[in-house]
Amino acid sequence: MDVNTPLRELPGVGEARAKGLEKLGLRVAGDLVGYFPRSYEDRRQVYTIAEAPVGELCCVRVMAAEEPRRMHIRKGLDVTRLKVVDGASAMLVTFFNQGYVRQALHRGEEYILYGRVELMGSHRQMTNPQFEGAERPWACGRIMPVYPLTAGITNHLLAGLVERAIQELPPPAETLPDDLLARHRLSPAADCWRSIHFPADEAALDAARRRFAFEELFYLSLGLALLRERRSRGHGPAFGETDLEGFYQLLPFTLTGAQKRALEESAADLALTRPMNRLVQGDVGSGKTAVAAGCAWLAVRSGWQCAMMAPTEILAEQHAKTLSAMLAPAGIQVGLLTGSMKVSEKRKVLAALETGALPFVVGTHALLSQGVAFRRLGLVITDEQHRFGVEQRAALAAKAGGEEDFSPNVLVMSATPIPRTLALIIYGDLDVSVIDELPPGRVPVKTVLVGESKRQRMYGFVRDQVKEGRQVYIVCPAVEENPEGAWDLKAVTEYARVLGEQVFPDLRVGLVHGRMKAKEKEAAMAAFTAGETHILVSTTVIEVGVDVPNASLIIIENADRYGLSQLHQLRGRVGRGKHQSWCVLVSDNRSPDTRARLKVLTQTNDGFKIAEEDLKLRGPGDFFGQRQHGLPALRVADLETDTRVLKEAQDAAAEVLAADPALTRPEHRPLLEKVRRLFEEDPDRFN
Ligand code: ADP
Ligand code: MG
């Protein structure tokens, strides 16, 4: 075997398994070594029957006292049983639907079983243990890796393949410079490959984990630092207009202290020739749009164009409307660009952007398409940043064109409050302003969790709210979203029909979902915004940013299907005006975990706390798993527990860059190449 041997050629693999392995990203033998375990099982201790700790996974050495007996219980269920003994005790071992055991286990032979020993009265027993011959055990008597798997691939198979690869292949080349290894007391890669898969003991595992975690975080930090460094070296448009008084006059309200601070911090950046790269982070409803509008105002007043990108068409349209209304009195025209606009309309906007006649455009991803060109793009704003990757942000900025090293000012807005360590990583290349204050007069949203039994009362409450002149959102899962569970989901179209025809025949019920045509979506939103529809049935397309201050009640069906942060976002659709607002979470899910999770929302409105709970429940691995942000995935490092390694890795990256800011020295060439591969992107960005 060599690193390029296709896995299907290895003994025990074959076509079908090779397909399964490919799903895990494993194609050739060389891939195996880099496929890291998810966790480990400590099988070092081998117990006697009497000493085995009850209820815990462990190895037990036994002898088969009889040939296994197979019994057919009923269709689809058969049971194979045998008595096993050691010098002092005996126990019964039962296998369900594993008839092959009869051929595999034989009277008088010794085996090591791995599983849980249970107590049945005073007797011990095991059910469905793994087993192997005691003569030359492979999986028992050591720490075994547990790998992420897929259908048709067992952990045994994978562990076996990995072990062979480690034995037969030359160790992969070292990927960290020697002096770094020495300075941070990291084990060389050659020593760690084996230990990360088959550690001899805890110390060896810790050393290997620390080394690989360091490596991941080092390259991540290096990549982000390079991005930041490159930007700060570049030059951007310095806005001549710095006075915000004129903008304040346009607003129908006075900015909160926090909004003002965020805007003034941005304005200070915008006046410099160094391009701004700022994140404005603020909970839902904290008024981020006004800060963006202020920046756009400065851009346009200074003779530059501004582009603002939103993650959904609904949000883009809403922003275009509000901003247009706000800025029109100052003679600033705001255009809209979305994928589903008529070609003729699009063409008009594109032409106006290219000539510079249109100073401000709001749009969706459509802004990134090829045909979009600006005359003088000076400011790029992305709303709800967590929806966009580093890549997309950069792609829009690249539209500014111009000379080398020129980049426009960038403002990103996010309502996703992420804990500090994580923010440091994800937004490591940005300056941050936090809006930690809500506009005055906001009444906190009251949240309740109800089951199906309360449905009629809940509909009564909807009626009460409408009678008082308020409006209501009802959110339910998308049509055909989940084919298996579809029967119990409130498919949105059908649900809206039933509500409109049977439950509220006297009220106007609107509907909006992601599969509707843009025109229909727009019409449905416009009718709701104008107060023409009382109830808007919707999927989560209203999750981000939608702003209808008269809406005072949001009902979320099947609430258990959403993450906490998403529910918090949805809840943020109400409580945006001066009325007492309500959020009703509907769920009949009785699982204590689920109820505890949903209870968090009934107890706090603090987005930061909720995000932390969410992170605790889902883990940062998952956060990174989604890879929405365009950063390399972390396989070993855990941002919550590896904070010390993170700090070390960041310092190490800073040191390397201090000596060689663009990694141009020959000895740093491999570092640069590795960063490029990791960030998987156009190599020019790290020039
Ligand atoms: P988000 O931060 O969630 O994007 P928005 O910018 O949509 O919040 O603002 C939420 C609502 O609050 C909007 O209706 C907006 O007009 C209003 N608003 C924003 N700032 C203020 C303020 N300083 N005083 C009163 N209302 C405000
Ligand atoms: Mg917003």
CSV table of N, CA and C and ligand atoms in Angstrom, one decimal, residues 251-257 259 280-292 315 318-319 322 326 383-384 413-415 435 438-442 544-549 569 572-573 575-577, ligand 1:
chain,number,residue,atom,x,y,z
A,251,LEU,N,-33.8,61.4,10.7
A,251,LEU,CA,-34.4,60.3,11.5
A,251,LEU,C,-35.7,60.7,12.2
A,252,PRO,N,-36.7,59.7,12.2
A,252,PRO,CA,-37.9,60.0,13.0
A,252,PRO,C,-37.8,59.8,14.5
A,253,PHE,N,-36.6,59.4,14.9
A,253,PHE,CA,-36.3,59.2,16.3
A,253,PHE,C,-34.9,59.6,16.7
A,254,THR,N,-34.6,59.7,18.0
A,254,THR,CA,-33.3,60.0,18.4
A,254,THR,C,-32.5,58.7,18.6
A,255,LEU,N,-31.3,58.6,18.1
A,255,LEU,CA,-30.5,57.4,18.3
A,255,LEU,C,-30.3,57.1,19.7
A,256,THR,N,-30.2,55.8,20.1
A,256,THR,CA,-29.8,55.5,21.5
A,256,THR,C,-28.3,55.8,21.6
A,257,GLY,N,-27.8,55.8,22.8
A,257,GLY,CA,-26.4,56.1,23.1
A,257,GLY,C,-25.5,55.1,22.4
A,259,GLN,N,-26.3,53.2,19.7
A,259,GLN,CA,-26.3,53.4,18.3
A,259,GLN,C,-25.4,54.5,17.8
A,280,VAL,N,-20.8,45.5,13.3
A,280,VAL,CA,-21.7,46.0,14.3
A,280,VAL,C,-22.6,44.9,14.8
A,281,GLN,N,-22.4,44.6,16.1
A,281,GLN,CA,-23.2,43.5,16.7
A,281,GLN,C,-24.2,44.0,17.6
A,282,GLY,N,-25.5,43.6,17.4
A,282,GLY,CA,-26.5,44.1,18.3
A,282,GLY,C,-27.7,43.1,18.3
A,283,ASP,N,-28.3,42.9,19.4
A,283,ASP,CA,-29.4,42.0,19.5
A,283,ASP,C,-30.5,42.4,18.6
A,284,VAL,N,-31.4,41.5,18.3
A,284,VAL,CA,-32.6,41.8,17.4
A,284,VAL,C,-33.3,43.0,17.9
A,285,GLY,N,-33.6,44.0,17.0
A,285,GLY,CA,-34.4,45.1,17.4
A,285,GLY,C,-33.6,46.2,18.0
A,286,SER,N,-32.2,46.1,18.1
A,286,SER,CA,-31.4,47.1,18.7
A,286,SER,C,-31.2,48.3,17.7
A,287,GLY,N,-31.6,48.2,16.5
A,287,GLY,CA,-31.6,49.3,15.6
A,287,GLY,C,-30.3,49.4,14.8
A,288,LYS,N,-29.9,48.3,14.2
A,288,LYS,CA,-28.6,48.3,13.4
A,288,LYS,C,-28.8,49.0,12.1
A,289,THR,N,-30.1,48.9,11.6
A,289,THR,CA,-30.3,49.5,10.2
A,289,THR,C,-30.0,51.0,10.2
A,290,ALA,N,-30.3,51.7,11.3
A,290,ALA,CA,-30.1,53.1,11.4
A,290,ALA,C,-28.6,53.4,11.3
A,291,VAL,N,-27.8,52.6,11.9
A,291,VAL,CA,-26.3,52.7,11.9
A,291,VAL,C,-25.8,52.6,10.5
A,292,ALA,N,-26.3,51.5,9.8
A,292,ALA,CA,-25.9,51.3,8.4
A,292,ALA,C,-26.3,52.5,7.6
A,315,LEU,N,-36.1,40.6,3.1
A,315,LEU,CA,-35.3,41.6,3.9
A,315,LEU,C,-34.7,42.7,3.0
A,318,GLN,N,-37.5,45.1,2.1
A,318,GLN,CA,-37.8,45.9,3.3
A,318,GLN,C,-36.8,47.0,3.5
A,319,HIS,N,-35.5,46.6,3.5
A,319,HIS,CA,-34.5,47.6,3.7
A,319,HIS,C,-34.5,48.7,2.6
A,322,THR,N,-37.4,51.1,3.6
A,322,THR,CA,-37.2,52.0,4.7
A,322,THR,C,-36.1,53.0,4.5
A,326,MET,N,-36.2,57.0,4.3
A,326,MET,CA,-35.4,57.8,5.2
A,326,MET,C,-34.5,58.8,4.5
A,383,ASP,N,-25.8,42.7,5.8
A,383,ASP,CA,-26.7,42.6,7.0
A,383,ASP,C,-26.8,41.1,7.4
A,384,GLU,N,-27.0,40.9,8.7
A,384,GLU,CA,-27.0,39.5,9.2
A,384,GLU,C,-25.9,38.7,8.7
A,413,MET,N,-23.2,43.7,9.7
A,413,MET,CA,-24.1,43.8,10.9
A,413,MET,C,-24.6,42.4,11.2
A,414,SER,N,-24.6,42.1,12.5
A,414,SER,CA,-25.0,40.8,12.9
A,414,SER,C,-25.8,40.8,14.2
A,415,ALA,N,-26.8,40.0,14.3
A,415,ALA,CA,-27.6,39.9,15.5
A,415,ALA,C,-27.2,38.7,16.2
A,435,ILE,N,-23.9,47.2,20.0
A,435,ILE,CA,-25.1,48.0,20.4
A,435,ILE,C,-25.7,47.2,21.5
A,438,LEU,N,-31.4,48.8,23.9
A,438,LEU,CA,-32.6,48.8,23.0
A,438,LEU,C,-33.2,50.2,22.9
A,439,PRO,N,-33.8,50.5,21.8
A,439,PRO,CA,-34.5,51.8,21.8
A,439,PRO,C,-35.5,52.0,23.0
A,440,PRO,N,-35.7,53.2,23.4
A,440,PRO,CA,-36.5,53.4,24.6
A,440,PRO,C,-38.0,53.0,24.4
A,441,GLY,N,-38.7,52.6,25.5
A,441,GLY,CA,-40.1,52.3,25.4
A,441,GLY,C,-40.4,50.9,24.9
A,442,ARG,N,-39.4,50.1,24.7
A,442,ARG,CA,-39.6,48.7,24.3
A,442,ARG,C,-40.1,48.0,25.5
A,544,VAL,N,-35.1,36.6,9.6
A,544,VAL,CA,-34.1,37.7,9.8
A,544,VAL,C,-34.7,39.1,9.4
A,545,GLY,N,-34.6,40.0,10.3
A,545,GLY,CA,-34.7,41.4,10.0
A,545,GLY,C,-36.1,42.0,9.8
A,546,VAL,N,-37.1,41.1,9.4
A,546,VAL,CA,-38.4,41.7,9.1
A,546,VAL,C,-38.9,42.6,10.2
A,547,ASP,N,-39.4,43.8,9.8
A,547,ASP,CA,-39.7,44.8,10.8
A,547,ASP,C,-41.1,45.3,10.6
A,548,VAL,N,-42.1,44.8,11.4
A,548,VAL,CA,-43.5,45.4,11.3
A,548,VAL,C,-43.9,45.7,12.8
A,549,PRO,N,-43.6,46.9,13.2
A,549,PRO,CA,-43.8,47.3,14.6
A,549,PRO,C,-45.2,47.0,15.2
A,569,GLN,N,-34.3,34.8,17.2
A,569,GLN,CA,-34.5,35.6,16.0
A,569,GLN,C,-35.9,35.8,15.6
A,572,GLY,N,-37.8,38.0,17.7
A,572,GLY,CA,-37.4,39.4,17.5
A,572,GLY,C,-38.3,40.1,16.5
A,573,ARG,N,-39.2,39.3,15.8
A,573,ARG,CA,-40.1,39.9,14.8
A,573,ARG,C,-41.2,40.7,15.6
A,575,GLY,N,-42.4,42.9,19.4
A,575,GLY,CA,-41.8,43.7,20.4
A,575,GLY,C,-41.0,44.8,19.8
A,576,ARG,N,-41.3,45.1,18.6
A,576,ARG,CA,-40.5,46.2,17.9
A,576,ARG,C,-41.2,47.5,18.0
A,577,GLY,N,-42.4,47.5,18.6
A,577,GLY,CA,-43.1,48.8,18.8
A,577,GLY,C,-43.3,49.1,20.2
B,1,ADP,P1,-32.2,45.3,14.0
B,1,ADP,O1,-31.1,45.7,14.9
B,1,ADP,O2,-32.9,44.1,14.5
B,1,ADP,O3,-31.8,45.3,12.6
B,1,ADP,P2,-33.9,47.5,13.2
B,1,ADP,O4,-32.8,48.3,12.6
B,1,ADP,O5,-34.7,46.8,12.2
B,1,ADP,O6,-33.3,46.5,14.2
B,1,ADP,O7,-34.7,48.4,14.2
B,1,ADP,C1,-35.9,47.9,14.8
B,1,ADP,C2,-37.0,48.9,15.0
B,1,ADP,O8,-36.6,49.9,15.9
B,1,ADP,C3,-37.3,49.6,13.7
B,1,ADP,O9,-38.7,49.8,13.6
B,1,ADP,C4,-36.6,51.0,13.8
B,1,ADP,O10,-37.3,52.0,13.1
B,1,ADP,C5,-36.7,51.2,15.3
B,1,ADP,N1,-35.7,52.0,15.9
B,1,ADP,C6,-34.4,51.9,15.6
B,1,ADP,N2,-33.6,52.8,16.3
B,1,ADP,C7,-34.5,53.5,17.1
B,1,ADP,C8,-34.4,54.5,18.1
B,1,ADP,N3,-33.2,55.0,18.4
B,1,ADP,N4,-35.6,54.9,18.7
B,1,ADP,C9,-36.7,54.4,18.4
B,1,ADP,N5,-36.9,53.4,17.4
B,1,ADP,C10,-35.8,53.0,16.8
